[in-house]
Short mmCIF file of C-alpha atoms in Angstrom, two decimals:
data_model
loop_
_atom_site.label_atom_id
_atom_site.label_comp_id
_atom_site.label_asym_id
_atom_site.label_seq_id
_atom_site.Cartn_x
_atom_site.Cartn_y
_atom_site.Cartn_z
CA MET A 285 84.35 -59.17 -0.13
CA ALA A 286 87.01 -58.69 -2.72
CA ASP A 287 87.55 -61.32 -5.34
CA TYR A 288 89.92 -64.03 -4.13
CA GLY A 289 89.77 -65.59 -7.58
CA ALA A 290 91.74 -62.79 -9.20
CA ILE A 291 94.99 -64.61 -8.53
CA THR A 292 96.29 -67.49 -10.57
CA MET A 293 99.05 -69.07 -8.52
CA PRO A 294 102.18 -69.77 -10.54
CA PRO A 295 103.28 -73.42 -10.23
CA SER A 296 105.72 -74.52 -7.52
CA ASP A 297 108.44 -74.70 -10.15
CA ARG A 298 112.12 -75.18 -9.21
CA ALA A 299 113.00 -72.93 -12.15
CA LEU A 300 111.32 -70.01 -10.34
CA SER A 301 113.12 -70.63 -7.05
CA ARG A 302 115.41 -67.83 -5.81
CA LYS A 303 114.95 -65.82 -9.00
CA THR A 304 113.60 -62.92 -6.94
CA ALA A 305 114.48 -61.40 -3.59
CA ILE A 306 112.77 -59.05 -1.17
CA VAL A 307 115.04 -56.02 -0.88
CA GLY A 308 112.84 -53.52 0.94
CA ILE A 309 110.07 -53.59 3.53
CA GLY A 310 107.85 -50.83 4.85
CA GLU A 311 105.01 -50.87 7.35
CA THR A 312 102.77 -48.24 8.89
CA ASP A 313 102.74 -47.37 12.60
CA TYR A 314 100.20 -50.00 13.61
CA GLY A 315 100.17 -49.24 17.33
CA ALA A 316 100.17 -45.45 17.10
CA ASP A 317 97.52 -45.46 14.36
CA TYR A 318 95.34 -47.81 16.40
CA GLN A 319 95.58 -45.56 19.44
CA ALA A 320 94.75 -42.48 17.37
CA GLU A 321 91.70 -44.21 15.90
CA ARG A 322 90.45 -45.05 19.39
CA THR A 323 91.15 -41.73 21.06
CA ARG A 324 90.49 -39.51 18.00
CA PRO A 325 92.65 -36.57 19.07
CA GLU A 326 91.80 -33.15 17.71
CA GLY A 327 92.63 -32.89 14.04
CA TRP A 328 92.68 -36.68 13.54
CA VAL A 329 91.76 -37.70 10.03
CA PRO A 330 90.71 -41.32 9.36
CA PRO A 331 93.35 -43.07 7.26
CA THR A 332 92.55 -44.20 3.74
CA GLU A 333 94.15 -46.90 1.65
CA GLU A 334 96.00 -44.11 -0.20
CA THR A 335 97.52 -42.46 2.87
CA LEU A 336 98.49 -45.79 4.38
CA LEU A 337 100.15 -47.26 1.32
CA THR A 338 102.06 -44.04 0.66
CA THR A 339 103.64 -44.30 4.11
CA ALA A 340 104.50 -47.98 3.63
CA PHE A 341 105.92 -47.38 0.17
CA GLU A 342 108.18 -44.49 1.19
CA ARG A 343 109.52 -46.53 4.11
CA ALA A 344 110.17 -49.58 1.94
CA LEU A 345 111.90 -47.46 -0.68
CA ALA A 346 114.14 -45.87 1.94
CA ASP A 347 114.80 -49.30 3.49
CA SER A 348 115.87 -50.74 0.14
CA GLY A 349 118.26 -47.92 -0.68
CA LEU A 350 116.90 -47.93 -4.23
CA LYS A 351 115.94 -44.80 -6.12
CA ARG A 352 112.35 -44.18 -7.10
CA GLU A 353 113.25 -44.64 -10.76
CA ASP A 354 114.56 -48.12 -9.96
CA ILE A 355 110.97 -49.23 -9.31
CA ASP A 356 109.39 -50.33 -12.60
CA GLY A 357 106.45 -52.33 -11.31
CA ILE A 358 103.57 -51.78 -8.90
CA THR A 359 101.04 -54.28 -7.65
CA THR A 360 98.17 -53.46 -5.35
CA SER A 361 96.36 -55.74 -2.94
CA PHE A 362 93.30 -54.36 -1.16
CA THR A 363 90.88 -56.38 0.91
CA TYR A 364 88.06 -53.85 0.68
CA GLY A 365 88.89 -51.97 -2.46
CA GLY A 366 91.29 -49.19 -3.36
CA PRO A 367 92.54 -47.20 -6.33
CA PRO A 368 93.72 -48.92 -9.54
CA ALA A 369 97.40 -49.89 -9.67
CA ASP A 370 98.31 -47.41 -12.41
CA GLU A 371 96.82 -44.55 -10.38
CA VAL A 372 98.78 -45.70 -7.34
CA ALA A 373 101.96 -45.69 -9.42
CA LYS A 374 101.25 -42.09 -10.52
CA MET A 375 100.46 -41.05 -6.97
CA LEU A 376 103.79 -42.47 -5.78
CA GLY A 377 105.74 -40.94 -8.68
CA VAL A 378 106.71 -44.34 -10.05
CA LYS A 379 107.07 -44.93 -13.78
CA ALA A 380 105.74 -48.47 -13.85
CA ARG A 381 105.92 -50.58 -16.98
CA PHE A 382 104.00 -53.21 -15.01
CA ALA A 383 101.04 -52.19 -12.84
CA GLN A 384 98.27 -54.51 -11.80
CA ALA A 385 95.87 -55.49 -9.03
CA ASN A 386 97.19 -58.52 -7.25
CA GLY A 387 94.66 -60.26 -4.98
CA ASN A 388 94.45 -59.16 -1.39
CA ILE A 389 95.51 -61.38 1.52
CA MET A 390 98.97 -63.03 1.39
CA ALA A 391 97.56 -66.04 -0.44
CA GLY A 392 99.28 -65.75 -3.78
CA PRO A 393 100.34 -62.15 -4.44
CA LEU A 394 104.05 -62.74 -3.79
CA PRO A 395 104.41 -65.76 -6.14
CA VAL A 396 102.49 -63.77 -8.77
CA ALA A 397 104.95 -60.87 -8.51
CA CYS A 398 107.93 -63.26 -8.57
CA ALA A 399 106.60 -64.93 -11.71
CA ALA A 400 106.04 -61.52 -13.36
CA ILE A 401 109.68 -60.64 -12.70
CA ALA A 402 110.85 -64.02 -14.00
CA GLU A 403 108.83 -63.38 -17.16
CA GLY A 404 110.57 -60.03 -17.64
CA LYS A 405 107.51 -57.86 -17.04
CA ALA A 406 109.48 -55.83 -14.50
CA ASP A 407 112.79 -55.94 -12.65
CA THR A 408 111.68 -54.38 -9.39
CA ILE A 409 108.11 -54.45 -8.13
CA ALA A 410 106.77 -52.51 -5.17
CA MET A 411 103.99 -54.72 -3.83
CA LEU A 412 101.45 -52.74 -1.83
CA PHE A 413 98.87 -54.00 0.61
CA ALA A 414 96.54 -51.69 2.52
CA VAL A 415 93.50 -52.20 4.69
CA ALA A 416 91.36 -49.55 6.34
CA SER A 417 88.74 -51.86 7.81
CA ARG A 418 88.74 -50.65 11.39
CA SER A 419 87.98 -47.07 10.54
CA ALA A 420 85.14 -48.34 8.35
CA GLY A 421 83.61 -50.16 11.34
CA ARG A 422 83.53 -53.56 9.70
CA LEU A 423 82.04 -56.49 11.65
CA PHE A 424 83.55 -59.84 10.68
CA GLY A 425 80.40 -61.94 10.85
CA GLY A 426 76.63 -61.91 10.75
CA MET A 427 74.54 -60.51 7.94
CA THR A 428 77.25 -58.06 6.83
CA HIS A 429 78.14 -61.13 4.80
CA SER A 430 75.41 -61.75 2.28
CA THR A 431 73.46 -64.97 2.02
CA GLY A 432 73.39 -64.82 -1.75
CA GLY A 433 76.94 -65.85 -2.32
CA THR A 434 79.07 -65.00 -5.30
CA PRO A 435 78.50 -67.17 -8.34
CA ASP A 436 81.69 -68.94 -9.24
CA PRO A 437 81.81 -68.90 -13.04
CA ASP A 438 84.04 -71.95 -13.17
CA GLU A 439 82.09 -74.15 -10.85
CA GLU A 440 78.61 -72.70 -11.20
CA ASN A 441 78.56 -73.16 -7.50
CA ARG A 442 75.84 -71.05 -5.96
CA THR A 443 76.39 -72.33 -2.45
CA PRO A 444 77.96 -69.62 -0.30
CA SER A 445 81.03 -70.61 1.68
CA SER A 446 80.86 -71.79 5.27
CA TYR A 447 81.07 -68.15 6.35
CA TYR A 448 77.57 -67.50 5.09
CA TYR A 449 75.63 -70.70 4.69
CA TYR A 450 74.67 -71.47 8.27
CA HIS A 451 72.92 -68.19 9.05
CA PRO A 452 69.58 -69.80 10.00
CA TRP A 453 71.34 -71.51 12.93
CA GLY A 454 73.19 -68.32 13.81
CA TRP A 455 76.58 -69.74 12.87
CA SER A 456 78.91 -67.37 11.05
CA SER A 457 82.16 -65.45 11.39
CA GLN A 458 85.78 -66.44 11.13
CA ALA A 459 85.99 -66.77 14.91
CA ALA A 460 83.28 -69.44 14.85
CA HIS A 461 85.38 -71.61 12.55
CA TRP A 462 88.30 -71.64 14.98
CA ALA A 463 85.99 -72.15 17.96
CA LEU A 464 84.45 -75.18 16.29
CA ILE A 465 87.85 -76.68 15.53
CA PHE A 466 89.09 -76.08 19.07
CA GLY A 467 85.86 -77.44 20.60
CA HIS A 468 86.48 -80.74 18.86
CA TYR A 469 90.21 -80.73 19.66
CA GLN A 470 89.45 -80.18 23.35
CA TRP A 471 87.36 -83.33 23.40
CA LYS A 472 89.78 -85.34 21.32
CA TYR A 473 92.93 -84.52 23.27
CA GLY A 474 91.55 -83.57 26.67
CA VAL A 475 92.97 -80.04 26.78
CA GLY A 476 91.43 -76.95 28.35
CA GLU A 477 91.18 -73.22 27.80
CA GLU A 478 94.11 -72.69 30.19
CA ASP A 479 96.25 -74.74 27.79
CA LEU A 480 95.24 -72.54 24.88
CA PHE A 481 96.22 -69.45 26.89
CA HIS A 482 99.88 -70.13 26.18
CA VAL A 483 99.50 -69.40 22.47
CA ALA A 484 98.08 -65.92 23.06
CA ARG A 485 100.65 -65.35 25.83
CA GLN A 486 103.61 -66.39 23.67
CA VAL A 487 102.59 -64.26 20.72
CA ARG A 488 101.93 -61.32 23.08
CA GLU A 489 105.39 -61.65 24.59
CA HIS A 490 106.81 -61.30 21.09
CA ALA A 491 104.66 -58.24 20.42
CA MET A 492 105.82 -56.58 23.63
CA ALA A 493 109.28 -56.26 22.07
CA GLN A 494 107.86 -54.56 18.94
CA PRO A 495 107.53 -50.77 19.18
CA ASN A 496 104.88 -50.72 16.44
CA ALA A 497 102.66 -53.51 17.81
CA VAL A 498 99.04 -52.74 18.63
CA MET A 499 98.93 -54.89 21.79
CA ARG A 500 101.96 -54.60 24.09
CA LYS A 501 100.56 -55.21 27.57
CA GLU A 502 101.60 -58.40 29.33
CA LEU A 503 98.90 -61.07 29.09
CA THR A 504 98.38 -62.98 32.34
CA LEU A 505 96.39 -66.18 32.78
CA GLU A 506 93.98 -64.26 35.00
CA ALA A 507 93.38 -61.58 32.36
CA TYR A 508 92.97 -64.24 29.68
CA MET A 509 90.55 -66.45 31.60
CA GLY A 510 88.64 -63.40 32.80
CA SER A 511 88.21 -61.91 29.35
CA ARG A 512 84.90 -62.19 27.55
CA TYR A 513 84.18 -64.96 25.13
CA ILE A 514 83.65 -64.09 21.48
CA THR A 515 82.63 -67.55 20.35
CA ARG A 516 82.94 -69.96 23.27
CA PRO A 517 85.33 -71.73 23.90
CA LEU A 518 87.46 -68.90 22.48
CA HIS A 519 88.18 -65.80 24.49
CA LEU A 520 88.72 -62.28 23.23
CA PHE A 521 92.50 -62.85 23.31
CA ASP A 522 92.21 -65.89 21.04
CA ILE A 523 90.93 -63.77 18.17
CA CYS A 524 93.06 -61.48 16.03
CA ILE A 525 92.91 -57.75 16.39
CA VAL A 526 91.46 -55.55 13.66
CA ASN A 527 93.49 -52.51 12.71
CA ASP A 528 94.26 -50.27 9.79
CA GLY A 529 97.59 -50.32 8.07
CA ALA A 530 99.69 -51.03 5.02
CA VAL A 531 102.71 -53.11 4.09
CA CYS A 532 105.04 -52.61 1.14
CA LEU A 533 107.42 -55.30 -0.06
CA ILE A 534 109.95 -54.41 -2.74
CA VAL A 535 110.77 -57.48 -4.79
CA ARG A 536 113.67 -57.42 -7.25
CA ARG A 537 115.38 -59.71 -9.73
CA ALA A 538 117.73 -61.73 -7.54
CA ASP A 539 120.78 -61.04 -9.70
CA LEU A 540 120.18 -57.29 -9.22
CA ALA A 541 119.75 -57.64 -5.46
CA ARG A 542 123.27 -58.48 -4.31
CA ASP A 543 124.77 -55.05 -3.64
CA LEU A 544 121.96 -53.17 -1.93
CA ALA A 545 121.50 -51.77 1.56
CA HIS A 546 120.48 -55.07 3.16
CA THR A 547 121.12 -58.76 2.72
CA PRO A 548 118.56 -59.87 0.14
CA VAL A 549 115.92 -62.39 1.17
CA ASP A 550 115.31 -64.86 -1.63
CA VAL A 551 111.84 -66.13 -2.40
CA ALA A 552 112.76 -69.79 -2.60
CA GLY A 553 109.53 -71.76 -2.76
CA TRP A 554 105.78 -71.64 -2.51
CA GLY A 555 102.84 -74.03 -2.47
CA HIS A 556 99.07 -74.16 -2.41
CA ALA A 557 96.48 -76.76 -1.48
CA LYS A 558 92.73 -76.49 -1.08
CA VAL A 559 90.01 -78.72 0.35
CA LYS A 560 87.97 -80.22 -2.48
CA LYS A 561 85.20 -81.96 -0.59
CA ASN A 562 83.77 -82.49 2.90
CA LYS A 563 85.06 -79.13 4.09
CA MET A 564 83.66 -79.31 7.63
CA HIS A 565 85.17 -82.74 8.17
CA VAL A 566 88.60 -81.71 6.90
CA MET A 567 88.51 -78.48 8.87
CA VAL A 568 87.26 -79.83 12.22
CA ARG A 569 88.48 -83.40 12.34
CA GLU A 570 91.65 -83.18 10.26
CA GLN A 571 92.53 -79.56 11.13
CA LEU A 572 93.40 -78.98 7.45
CA ARG A 573 96.38 -81.31 7.92
CA PRO A 574 96.28 -82.97 4.46
CA GLN A 575 96.39 -79.54 2.79
CA LEU A 576 99.06 -78.18 5.14
CA GLN A 577 101.20 -81.24 4.44
CA GLU A 578 100.71 -81.09 0.68
CA ALA A 579 101.32 -77.36 0.27
CA SER A 580 104.34 -77.18 2.58
CA ALA A 581 105.89 -80.18 0.81
CA GLN A 582 105.47 -78.33 -2.50
CA ALA A 583 107.09 -75.18 -1.11
CA LEU A 584 109.99 -77.04 0.52
CA ALA A 585 110.67 -79.11 -2.60
CA MET A 586 110.67 -75.98 -4.75
CA ALA A 587 113.09 -74.33 -2.32
CA GLY A 588 115.27 -77.43 -2.10
CA VAL A 589 115.25 -77.45 1.71
CA SER A 590 113.85 -79.85 4.28
CA LEU A 591 111.40 -79.05 7.06
CA ALA A 592 114.18 -79.70 9.57
CA GLU A 593 116.11 -76.81 8.05
CA VAL A 594 113.29 -74.30 8.64
CA GLN A 595 114.37 -72.19 11.63
CA HIS A 596 111.57 -69.65 11.84
CA PHE A 597 107.86 -69.75 11.10
CA GLU A 598 105.24 -67.07 10.57
CA GLY A 599 101.75 -68.57 10.58
CA TYR A 600 98.35 -67.01 10.11
CA ASP A 601 97.10 -66.48 13.64
CA ALA A 602 93.63 -65.22 12.85
CA SER A 603 93.02 -67.23 16.01
CA SER A 604 95.41 -68.63 18.59
CA PHE A 605 94.25 -72.13 17.84
CA HIS A 606 94.60 -71.74 14.08
CA LEU A 607 98.31 -71.21 14.67
CA ILE A 608 98.41 -74.61 16.37
CA ASN A 609 96.59 -76.15 13.39
CA GLN A 610 99.47 -74.95 11.23
CA VAL A 611 102.33 -75.85 13.55
CA GLU A 612 100.93 -79.38 13.91
CA GLY A 613 99.73 -79.73 10.33
CA ILE A 614 102.98 -78.69 8.69
CA GLY A 615 104.80 -81.07 11.02
CA PHE A 616 106.82 -78.96 13.45
CA THR A 617 105.17 -81.06 16.16
CA GLU A 618 102.84 -84.06 16.26
CA PRO A 619 99.04 -83.78 16.16
CA GLY A 620 97.65 -83.23 19.63
CA THR A 621 100.92 -81.91 21.08
CA GLY A 622 100.83 -78.29 19.85
CA LEU A 623 99.62 -76.64 23.04
CA ALA A 624 102.22 -78.34 25.24
CA PHE A 625 104.81 -77.52 22.55
CA CYS A 626 103.91 -73.85 22.83
CA ARG A 627 103.69 -73.90 26.65
CA ASP A 628 107.16 -75.43 26.84
CA GLY A 629 108.76 -72.63 24.85
CA GLN A 630 109.20 -74.48 21.57
CA MET A 631 107.57 -71.61 19.64
CA THR A 632 109.98 -68.91 20.73
CA VAL A 633 113.70 -68.28 20.44
CA GLY A 634 115.60 -71.22 21.89
CA GLY A 635 112.81 -73.65 21.02
CA ARG A 636 112.27 -75.82 17.95
CA ILE A 637 110.48 -73.24 15.83
CA PRO A 638 110.23 -69.61 16.90
CA THR A 639 106.83 -68.58 15.57
CA ASN A 640 105.21 -65.21 14.92
CA THR A 641 108.16 -63.47 16.49
CA SER A 642 106.83 -59.95 15.91
CA GLY A 643 103.46 -60.62 17.53
CA GLY A 644 101.40 -61.95 14.65
CA ASN A 645 97.80 -61.09 13.96
CA LEU A 646 96.88 -61.62 17.59
CA SER A 647 99.01 -58.82 18.98
CA GLN A 648 101.09 -56.95 16.41
CA ALA A 649 98.76 -56.17 13.49
CA TYR A 650 96.11 -57.76 11.31
CA MET A 651 97.72 -57.19 7.94
CA GLN A 652 96.26 -60.42 6.57
CA GLY A 653 99.54 -62.23 6.22
CA TRP A 654 101.68 -59.37 4.91
CA SER A 655 103.30 -58.33 8.20
CA GLN A 656 104.35 -61.96 8.69
CA VAL A 657 106.39 -61.73 5.48
CA ALA A 658 108.00 -58.49 6.69
CA GLU A 659 109.02 -60.29 9.90
CA ALA A 660 110.48 -63.21 7.94
CA VAL A 661 112.60 -60.67 6.05
CA ARG A 662 113.85 -59.07 9.28
CA GLN A 663 114.71 -62.49 10.70
CA LEU A 664 116.72 -63.54 7.66
CA ARG A 665 118.52 -60.19 7.57
CA GLY A 666 119.38 -60.64 11.24
CA GLU A 667 117.47 -57.48 12.19
CA ALA A 668 114.63 -58.92 14.26
CA GLY A 669 115.74 -57.51 17.62
CA GLN A 670 114.99 -59.24 20.92
CA TYR A 671 113.43 -62.31 19.27
CA GLN A 672 116.03 -62.69 16.54
CA VAL A 673 116.60 -66.35 15.72
CA PRO A 674 120.40 -66.77 15.89
CA GLY A 675 121.86 -67.57 12.48
CA ALA A 676 118.49 -67.68 10.72
CA GLN A 677 118.93 -68.89 7.14
CA VAL A 678 115.52 -70.38 6.28
CA SER A 679 112.07 -69.10 7.20
CA MET A 680 108.56 -70.23 6.26
CA THR A 681 105.42 -68.11 6.20
CA ASN A 682 101.97 -69.57 5.79
CA LEU A 683 98.59 -68.06 5.07
CA ALA A 684 96.03 -70.68 6.06
CA GLN A 685 92.37 -69.94 5.54
CA THR A 686 89.59 -72.30 6.61
CA ASP A 687 89.83 -74.40 3.44
CA GLN A 688 93.18 -73.70 1.82
CA THR A 689 96.74 -72.82 2.61
CA HIS A 690 99.59 -70.90 0.98
CA PRO A 691 103.08 -71.43 2.43
CA ILE A 692 106.19 -69.58 1.23
CA VAL A 693 109.81 -70.49 1.96
CA PHE A 694 112.41 -67.73 2.22
CA VAL A 695 116.17 -68.16 2.26
CA ARG A 696 118.79 -65.63 3.29
CA GLY A 697 120.44 -64.56 0.07
CA ASP A 698 124.07 -64.08 -0.84
CA ARG A 699 125.72 -60.71 -0.91
CA MET B 30 55.19 -68.64 17.52
CA ALA B 31 57.90 -68.79 14.89
CA GLU B 32 61.39 -67.82 16.01
CA LYS B 33 63.03 -65.04 14.01
CA ARG B 34 66.16 -66.29 12.29
CA PRO B 35 68.80 -64.85 9.95
CA ASP B 36 68.10 -65.51 6.28
CA ARG B 37 68.41 -68.89 4.62
CA THR B 38 70.19 -69.29 1.30
CA LEU B 39 67.48 -69.95 -1.28
CA GLY B 40 67.55 -70.96 -4.94
CA ARG B 41 67.87 -74.11 -6.98
CA HIS B 42 68.27 -77.19 -4.74
CA HIS B 43 68.30 -75.00 -1.62
CA ASP B 44 64.53 -74.58 -1.98
CA THR B 45 64.12 -78.34 -2.26
CA PHE B 46 65.99 -78.87 0.99
CA TRP B 47 63.71 -76.45 2.86
CA GLU B 48 60.57 -77.90 1.28
CA PHE B 49 61.48 -81.30 2.71
CA CYS B 50 62.14 -79.70 6.08
CA GLY B 51 58.63 -78.26 5.86
CA GLN B 52 57.36 -81.83 5.60
CA GLY B 53 59.35 -82.81 8.69
CA GLU B 54 62.05 -84.61 6.72
CA LEU B 55 65.79 -84.02 6.64
CA ARG B 56 66.90 -84.99 3.15
CA LEU B 57 70.34 -84.41 1.67
CA GLN B 58 71.58 -84.61 -1.91
CA LYS B 59 73.05 -87.94 -2.92
CA CYS B 60 74.93 -88.01 -6.22
CA GLU B 61 73.27 -90.43 -8.60
CA SER B 62 76.65 -91.27 -10.16
CA CYS B 63 78.94 -91.83 -7.17
CA ASP B 64 76.58 -91.89 -4.14
CA HIS B 65 78.46 -89.05 -2.40
CA LEU B 66 76.21 -87.40 0.20
CA HIS B 67 76.35 -83.60 0.37
CA TRP B 68 75.80 -80.93 2.95
CA PRO B 69 75.52 -78.05 2.42
CA VAL B 70 73.61 -77.99 -0.86
CA VAL B 71 75.70 -78.10 -4.04
CA GLN B 72 74.94 -77.55 -7.71
CA LYS B 73 77.31 -80.26 -8.86
CA CYS B 74 78.84 -83.21 -7.07
CA GLU B 75 82.00 -82.19 -5.20
CA ASN B 76 83.30 -85.73 -5.60
CA CYS B 77 82.69 -86.53 -9.28
CA GLY B 78 81.26 -83.36 -10.82
CA GLU B 79 77.97 -84.85 -11.98
CA ARG B 80 74.75 -82.88 -11.59
CA ASN B 81 71.98 -85.35 -10.88
CA PHE B 82 70.94 -85.93 -7.29
CA ALA B 83 68.51 -88.04 -5.34
CA TRP B 84 67.30 -86.60 -2.04
CA ASP B 85 68.12 -89.19 0.62
CA ARG B 86 66.17 -89.09 3.85
CA MET B 87 68.37 -89.01 6.93
CA SER B 88 67.44 -91.10 9.96
CA GLY B 89 67.74 -88.07 12.20
CA ARG B 90 70.13 -89.82 14.56
CA GLY B 91 73.56 -88.40 15.13
CA LYS B 92 76.26 -87.46 17.61
CA VAL B 93 77.80 -84.17 18.61
CA VAL B 94 81.27 -83.64 17.16
CA SER B 95 81.83 -80.04 18.27
CA TRP B 96 80.08 -76.91 19.43
CA THR B 97 80.31 -73.14 19.62
CA SER B 98 78.40 -70.76 21.83
CA PHE B 99 78.00 -67.24 20.49
CA GLU B 100 78.53 -64.44 22.95
CA ARG B 101 79.27 -61.78 20.37
CA ASP B 102 76.15 -60.34 18.76
CA TYR B 103 77.03 -60.82 15.10
CA TYR B 104 73.38 -60.56 14.04
CA ARG B 105 72.73 -57.21 15.70
CA GLY B 106 70.02 -58.37 18.06
CA LEU B 107 68.18 -60.73 15.70
CA LEU B 108 69.34 -63.72 17.75
CA PRO B 109 69.64 -62.91 21.45
CA VAL B 110 73.10 -63.85 22.76
CA PRO B 111 74.33 -66.12 24.13
CA TYR B 112 73.06 -68.93 21.97
CA ASP B 113 74.52 -72.34 21.17
CA THR B 114 75.41 -74.17 17.99
CA ILE B 115 76.42 -77.82 17.61
CA LEU B 116 78.08 -79.74 14.82
CA VAL B 117 76.29 -83.08 14.48
CA GLU B 118 77.66 -86.09 12.65
CA LEU B 119 74.61 -87.67 11.07
CA GLU B 120 74.36 -91.45 11.20
CA GLU B 121 74.80 -91.41 7.41
CA GLY B 122 78.11 -89.51 7.65
CA PRO B 123 77.73 -85.82 6.79
CA LEU B 124 78.45 -83.16 9.41
CA PHE B 125 75.44 -80.92 10.02
CA MET B 126 75.57 -77.50 11.70
CA SER B 127 72.59 -76.98 13.98
CA ASN B 128 71.32 -75.82 17.34
CA PRO B 129 70.72 -77.88 20.48
CA GLN B 130 67.03 -77.94 21.42
CA GLY B 131 66.24 -78.18 25.12
CA PHE B 132 69.83 -78.27 26.34
CA GLY B 133 72.89 -76.05 26.37
CA TRP B 134 76.61 -76.26 25.81
CA GLN B 135 77.18 -76.95 29.53
CA GLU B 136 75.50 -80.33 29.11
CA LEU B 137 77.47 -81.41 26.05
CA SER B 138 79.85 -84.33 26.09
CA PRO B 139 81.99 -85.88 23.33
CA ASP B 140 79.96 -87.95 20.87
CA MET B 141 76.76 -87.23 22.77
CA PRO B 142 73.84 -88.87 20.92
CA VAL B 143 71.17 -86.52 19.59
CA LYS B 144 68.05 -86.82 17.45
CA LEU B 145 66.40 -84.56 14.91
CA THR B 146 63.43 -82.35 15.54
CA PHE B 147 62.09 -79.21 13.88
CA VAL B 148 61.19 -75.78 15.23
CA ALA B 149 58.98 -73.17 13.59
CA ALA B 150 61.13 -70.33 12.31
CA GLU B 151 60.76 -67.20 10.20
CA ASP B 152 63.14 -65.17 8.07
CA THR B 153 62.60 -62.35 5.57
CA ALA B 154 61.46 -64.92 2.97
CA GLY B 155 58.73 -66.28 5.29
CA GLU B 156 58.03 -69.09 7.70
CA PHE B 157 59.94 -72.36 7.56
CA SER B 158 60.84 -75.42 9.61
CA LEU B 159 64.36 -75.38 11.03
CA PRO B 160 66.08 -78.72 11.70
CA VAL B 161 67.58 -78.80 15.22
CA PHE B 162 68.63 -81.57 17.59
CA GLU B 163 67.44 -82.70 21.00
CA ARG B 164 68.98 -85.15 23.42
CA GLU B 165 68.53 -88.80 22.63
CA THR B 166 66.82 -90.24 25.69
#
């Protein structure tokens, strides 16, 4: 695994709020690329991080209306490795005075880029994320994850994370975490698998309106209940897809972002909280609620908005149930009510908090939190199509792992 | 005959845990400064940061807090699927990941009482005793 420790999160400082805006977004053709990988038509070449991020970058640049020479910073975020940032800049024809590796999943890279701009390291950064895991045949569990663990130089902690430690009992994988949380929740609140179905169904309905989504077939209760289990009680459709792709976000000094092609989307606030002890207890019994509360409060305070003002949410649906952890934990609905909340339409347009409106990780693409930011940008521009939230002014994204969470608040900027 | 299992994490303190298991005892690290009980093994106390531990023997009684049954073969045939895992709250407090012995997920109920036993197991480092849980009768 790549090094999650490479990122030092800038503080949730009001002085950094709305100093930067996202002015361009670019994504690869998730659905078409996924189909090509499965069917391998004649002449098909497996994508690489380089080919994917080039596509995303060119699309983001065109979307922004900026010229190539306007880009003076590049950051790269690769989950499984990729070329150095300065080589990427050369490859893309960008003269970057700021080029650096910037973590991987959407758990910090955006605040880091915003802080770099605020510090004057660059005016306009093209942030690039690419993942080519599917073509590499990666299995997200088992002994592909080592038992040795990575020594943490700060903590001298030689205990591998929960992903690796319980091998002798056969317990590993991200899916197993969500299954364990849902197993407990089922007992605590008396809900069933047919209640959980509505999360996968709702997110799928959103994906069906997205031309580039990987999964666009209607999901019926029969198909859901009849699908195989991955880690019981979770079905296949409760677990995110795995696909190759790239996302580019062009982030610019807010005062230079007012007369471009699109309404700028200001990065208004961010937060971070991590479990410090008794991880299993916090994860299973508290559903990460203390951390979700703490981090979202930081992000909202930095942005100067209240939770009631948040009109759109993009959570990290590595699993259907993990999305409910976030919707409940942040406080859009009360603990124990999330599945009924979703079933009753509160997580789509017309409900309290339209969530994962482009299909999330479950159905659109597994871009590890980056495609959720792209959707937040479309919503705040008013360009989200069928599931556009009318009058969207404030959106929150959140990357929640099993032991920490990184929310970001976005506000529609002025023109 | 010892059951084949995926590899344990070994090393300082981890080895101590497995040595106690080999003697038929489930012992967890208790911080000598703040009494915080740990599982899994740590190198320093996650509550107060100190590094000296006593190894407290657990009673072996507990209750099932959650469960997962694996139908996907993450271990490439090493553990035949499906197989079951349970999360047990030990009487002393810590949550302990384990396997049900002599029963399956279909028989689980919330807070079901269970008690510790050991099964003979083997990984690439050799034979060991694996702590698992059977129904409290």
